[in-house]
């Protein structure tokens, strides 16, 4: 079992739909990161969470430390949101990231 | 915000030649740089961690003599793929640790380099 599990692996939705991507992890963490990888390969850091909830524009990220679970939500999805979304955790006492396998999101106009 | 500039974005080289990939931190000092490799539709795989002024720490299974990492300054880290072979064809991406406050830090990624060895 991977330390970081994401679901779904692939998600196709219509423009405007509310999107949820889930991440579960099995280790104690210092922080959890949500990353966005565009088709060209570049990676953008969306959120870094250690507790609670963060919001940036149409993106919302939540984390439940007790349940070892995080969600990334996208409201009013748009075709430009199409990308691979990756959950990554930094475990306690470690500076390395452990990555989930990613969720490939496709938003259809 | 913190920016890491990675070059080249893509490179095609002949088998047996060496290729150097550079990552520069543009507006901050990158004391630690992580180098990753990614195969198609797979997750990032950490190859090595480099700290400025010291030898890189390689992950198990990564050949240090093949993937030379140099982090000679606080703003530049390089990965050299020596005697490249077709199986080295992959997407390589760097990531710098960035300070977020007293005890917090985040990561800024380069734009990646797609290497094709023919």
GROMACS .gro file of C-alpha atoms in nm:
model
  227
    1UNK     CA    1   0.000   0.000   0.000
    2UNK     CA    2   0.136   0.341  -0.097
    3UNK     CA    3   0.188   0.596   0.178
    4UNK     CA    4  -0.016   0.846  -0.022
    5UNK     CA    5  -0.329   0.739  -0.206
    6UNK     CA    6  -0.530   0.962  -0.436
    7UNK     CA    7  -0.873   0.918  -0.584
    8UNK     CA    8  -0.999   0.922  -0.844
    9UNK     CA    9  -0.711   0.847  -1.079
   10UNK     CA   10  -0.895   1.005  -1.369
   11UNK     CA   11  -1.183   1.249  -1.367
   12UNK     CA   12  -1.371   1.398  -1.660
   13UNK     CA   13  -1.634   1.663  -1.594
   14UNK     CA   14  -1.832   1.929  -1.772
   15UNK     CA   15  -1.735   2.291  -1.747
   16UNK     CA   16  -1.892   2.450  -1.441
   17UNK     CA   17  -1.906   2.136  -1.231
   18UNK     CA   18  -1.780   2.121  -0.873
   19UNK     CA   19  -1.472   1.899  -0.854
   20UNK     CA   20  -1.339   1.704  -0.555
   21UNK     CA   21  -1.009   1.516  -0.546
   22UNK     CA   22  -0.923   1.312  -0.240
   23UNK     CA   23  -0.594   1.223  -0.075
   24UNK     CA   24  -0.533   0.979   0.209
   25UNK     CA   25  -0.200   0.916   0.375
   26UNK     CA   26  -0.073   0.673   0.632
   27UNK     CA   27   0.216   0.851   0.803
   28UNK     CA   28   0.242   1.136   1.050
   29UNK     CA   29   0.303   1.452   0.854
   30UNK     CA   30   0.442   1.800   0.900
   31UNK     CA   31   0.262   1.932   0.592
   32UNK     CA   32   0.059   1.826   0.292
   33UNK     CA   33   0.097   1.987  -0.049
   34UNK     CA   34  -0.134   2.003  -0.345
   35UNK     CA   35   0.046   2.045  -0.676
   36UNK     CA   36  -0.076   2.104  -1.030
   37UNK     CA   37   0.114   1.961  -1.325
   38UNK     CA   38   0.026   2.100  -1.665
   39UNK     CA   39   0.046   1.897  -1.988
   40UNK     CA   40   0.387   2.049  -2.064
   41UNK     CA   41   0.519   1.908  -1.738
   42UNK     CA   42   0.569   2.218  -1.527
   43UNK     CA   43   0.454   2.189  -1.166
   44UNK     CA   44   0.290   2.463  -0.965
   45UNK     CA   45   0.246   2.446  -0.590
   46UNK     CA   46  -0.119   2.522  -0.510
   47UNK     CA   47  -0.142   2.478  -0.136
   48UNK     CA   48   0.061   2.379   0.165
   49UNK     CA   49  -0.154   2.265   0.458
   50UNK     CA   50  -0.085   2.152   0.809
   51UNK     CA   51  -0.436   2.203   0.942
   52UNK     CA   52  -0.781   2.335   0.854
   53UNK     CA   53  -0.868   2.487   0.522
   54UNK     CA   54  -0.719   2.722   0.265
   55UNK     CA   55  -0.882   2.900  -0.027
   56UNK     CA   56  -0.731   3.061  -0.333
   57UNK     CA   57  -0.970   3.182  -0.598
   58UNK     CA   58  -1.182   2.886  -0.709
   59UNK     CA   59  -0.962   2.635  -0.531
   60UNK     CA   60  -1.021   2.514  -0.178
   61UNK     CA   61  -0.806   2.265   0.012
   62UNK     CA   62  -0.897   2.100   0.340
   63UNK     CA   63  -0.716   1.864   0.568
   64UNK     CA   64  -0.827   1.644   0.857
   65UNK     CA   65  -0.516   1.547   1.051
   66UNK     CA   66  -0.695   1.295   1.273
   67UNK     CA   67  -0.839   1.110   0.974
   68UNK     CA   68  -0.521   1.156   0.766
   69UNK     CA   69  -0.723   1.286   0.475
   70UNK     CA   70  -0.722   1.592   0.252
   71UNK     CA   71  -0.945   1.713  -0.028
   72UNK     CA   72  -0.895   1.958  -0.310
   73UNK     CA   73  -1.207   2.124  -0.444
   74UNK     CA   74  -1.248   2.328  -0.760
   75UNK     CA   75  -1.561   2.539  -0.793
   76UNK     CA   76  -1.702   2.646  -1.132
   77UNK     CA   77  -1.451   2.429  -1.315
   78UNK     CA   78  -1.308   2.551  -1.644
   79UNK     CA   79  -1.123   2.376  -1.928
   80UNK     CA   80  -0.803   2.554  -1.822
   81UNK     CA   81  -0.823   2.358  -1.495
   82UNK     CA   82  -0.743   2.043  -1.694
   83UNK     CA   83  -0.419   1.910  -1.550
   84UNK     CA   84  -0.280   1.642  -1.321
   85UNK     CA   85  -0.329   1.722  -0.954
   86UNK     CA   86  -0.080   1.568  -0.718
   87UNK     CA   87  -0.098   1.529  -0.341
   88UNK     CA   88   0.236   1.515  -0.162
   89UNK     CA   89   0.320   1.485   0.207
   90UNK     CA   90   0.622   1.575   0.411
   91UNK     CA   91   0.651   1.337   0.701
   92UNK     CA   92   0.766   1.450   1.044
   93UNK     CA   93   1.141   1.502   1.062
   94UNK     CA   94   1.188   1.461   0.689
   95UNK     CA   95   1.239   1.727   0.423
   96UNK     CA   96   1.155   1.496   0.135
   97UNK     CA   97   0.812   1.478  -0.022
   98UNK     CA   98   0.620   1.155  -0.080
   99UNK     CA   99   0.392   1.183  -0.379
  100UNK     CA  100   0.056   1.039  -0.466
  101UNK     CA  101   0.009   0.900  -0.815
  102UNK     CA  102  -0.191   1.201  -0.925
  103UNK     CA  103  -0.541   1.265  -1.054
  104UNK     CA  104  -0.579   1.348  -1.420
  105UNK     CA  105  -0.859   1.602  -1.452
  106UNK     CA  106  -1.021   1.686  -1.784
  107UNK     CA  107  -1.283   1.958  -1.803
  108UNK     CA  108  -1.494   1.949  -2.117
  109UNK     CA  109  -1.633   2.277  -2.252
  110UNK     CA  110   0.704   3.455  -0.520
  111UNK     CA  111   1.000   3.222  -0.541
  112UNK     CA  112   1.090   3.118  -0.896
  113UNK     CA  113   1.315   2.838  -1.014
  114UNK     CA  114   1.431   2.865  -1.373
  115UNK     CA  115   1.517   2.532  -1.535
  116UNK     CA  116   1.701   2.494  -1.866
  117UNK     CA  117   1.684   2.352  -2.118
  118UNK     CA  118   1.314   2.272  -2.140
  119UNK     CA  119   1.385   1.995  -2.385
  120UNK     CA  120   1.695   1.836  -2.532
  121UNK     CA  121   1.770   1.562  -2.782
  122UNK     CA  122   2.113   1.408  -2.765
  123UNK     CA  123   2.301   1.119  -2.916
  124UNK     CA  124   2.368   0.805  -2.717
  125UNK     CA  125   2.700   0.829  -2.534
  126UNK     CA  126   2.702   1.206  -2.495
  127UNK     CA  127   2.649   1.403  -2.175
  128UNK     CA  128   2.373   1.651  -2.103
  129UNK     CA  129   2.369   1.921  -1.837
  130UNK     CA  130   2.046   2.052  -1.687
  131UNK     CA  131   2.051   2.374  -1.485
  132UNK     CA  132   1.820   2.501  -1.216
  133UNK     CA  133   1.858   2.858  -1.094
  134UNK     CA  134   1.673   3.021  -0.808
  135UNK     CA  135   1.595   3.370  -0.934
  136UNK     CA  136   1.493   3.566  -0.627
  137UNK     CA  137   1.593   3.356  -0.331
  138UNK     CA  138   1.874   3.137  -0.204
  139UNK     CA  139   1.815   2.768  -0.258
  140UNK     CA  140   2.011   2.590   0.011
  141UNK     CA  141   1.849   2.259  -0.081
  142UNK     CA  142   1.754   2.134  -0.427
  143UNK     CA  143   1.573   1.811  -0.504
  144UNK     CA  144   1.611   1.638  -0.839
  145UNK     CA  145   1.330   1.419  -0.971
  146UNK     CA  146   1.271   1.195  -1.265
  147UNK     CA  147   0.927   1.123  -1.408
  148UNK     CA  148   0.828   0.857  -1.660
  149UNK     CA  149   0.508   0.899  -1.863
  150UNK     CA  150   0.194   0.880  -1.652
  151UNK     CA  151   0.392   0.802  -1.341
  152UNK     CA  152   0.460   0.998  -1.029
  153UNK     CA  153   0.776   1.192  -0.951
  154UNK     CA  154   1.067   0.981  -0.836
  155UNK     CA  155   1.329   1.148  -0.618
  156UNK     CA  156   1.679   1.093  -0.753
  157UNK     CA  157   1.889   1.298  -0.516
  158UNK     CA  158   1.899   1.584  -0.270
  159UNK     CA  159   2.170   1.846  -0.299
  160UNK     CA  160   2.276   2.099  -0.042
  161UNK     CA  161   2.487   2.398  -0.134
  162UNK     CA  162   2.855   2.332  -0.085
  163UNK     CA  163   2.828   1.963  -0.002
  164UNK     CA  164   2.794   1.634  -0.184
  165UNK     CA  165   2.452   1.528  -0.302
  166UNK     CA  166   2.265   1.248  -0.129
  167UNK     CA  167   2.141   0.994  -0.380
  168UNK     CA  168   1.838   0.771  -0.342
  169UNK     CA  169   1.880   0.397  -0.351
  170UNK     CA  170   1.928   0.266  -0.702
  171UNK     CA  171   2.039   0.597  -0.852
  172UNK     CA  172   2.391   0.585  -0.996
  173UNK     CA  173   2.584   0.883  -0.863
  174UNK     CA  174   2.854   0.850  -1.131
  175UNK     CA  175   2.593   0.864  -1.403
  176UNK     CA  176   2.382   1.145  -1.264
  177UNK     CA  177   2.629   1.409  -1.146
  178UNK     CA  178   2.482   1.678  -0.927
  179UNK     CA  179   2.660   2.001  -0.846
  180UNK     CA  180   2.529   2.266  -0.611
  181UNK     CA  181   2.821   2.505  -0.600
  182UNK     CA  182   2.626   2.820  -0.521
  183UNK     CA  183   2.307   2.918  -0.343
  184UNK     CA  184   2.139   3.001  -0.672
  185UNK     CA  185   2.253   2.725  -0.907
  186UNK     CA  186   2.225   2.349  -0.904
  187UNK     CA  187   2.306   2.130  -1.204
  188UNK     CA  188   2.233   1.772  -1.303
  189UNK     CA  189   2.459   1.614  -1.565
  190UNK     CA  190   2.349   1.292  -1.727
  191UNK     CA  191   2.676   1.133  -1.834
  192UNK     CA  192   2.711   0.887  -2.123
  193UNK     CA  193   2.340   0.905  -2.185
  194UNK     CA  194   2.153   0.604  -2.320
  195UNK     CA  195   1.800   0.573  -2.458
  196UNK     CA  196   1.675   0.438  -2.124
  197UNK     CA  197   1.774   0.771  -1.966
  198UNK     CA  198   1.509   0.941  -2.179
  199UNK     CA  199   1.269   1.091  -1.929
  200UNK     CA  200   1.135   1.411  -1.777
  201UNK     CA  201   1.369   1.563  -1.520
  202UNK     CA  202   1.252   1.831  -1.280
  203UNK     CA  203   1.412   2.016  -0.991
  204UNK     CA  204   1.255   2.158  -0.679
  205UNK     CA  205   1.399   2.403  -0.429
  206UNK     CA  206   1.311   2.423  -0.065
  207UNK     CA  207   1.176   2.770   0.013
  208UNK     CA  208   1.135   2.930   0.353
  209UNK     CA  209   0.779   3.002   0.461
  210UNK     CA  210   0.857   3.131   0.806
  211UNK     CA  211   1.032   3.024   1.123
  212UNK     CA  212   0.973   2.651   1.097
  213UNK     CA  213   0.776   2.616   0.778
  214UNK     CA  214   0.904   2.561   0.432
  215UNK     CA  215   0.756   2.492   0.092
  216UNK     CA  216   0.883   2.384  -0.244
  217UNK     CA  217   0.916   2.562  -0.577
  218UNK     CA  218   0.951   2.352  -0.888
  219UNK     CA  219   1.136   2.418  -1.209
  220UNK     CA  220   0.953   2.381  -1.539
  221UNK     CA  221   1.121   2.051  -1.616
  222UNK     CA  222   1.349   1.916  -1.890
  223UNK     CA  223   1.237   1.654  -2.137
  224UNK     CA  224   1.542   1.450  -2.236
  225UNK     CA  225   1.537   1.226  -2.541
  226UNK     CA  226   1.841   1.013  -2.612
  227UNK     CA  227   1.862   0.876  -2.965
   0.00000   0.00000   0.00000
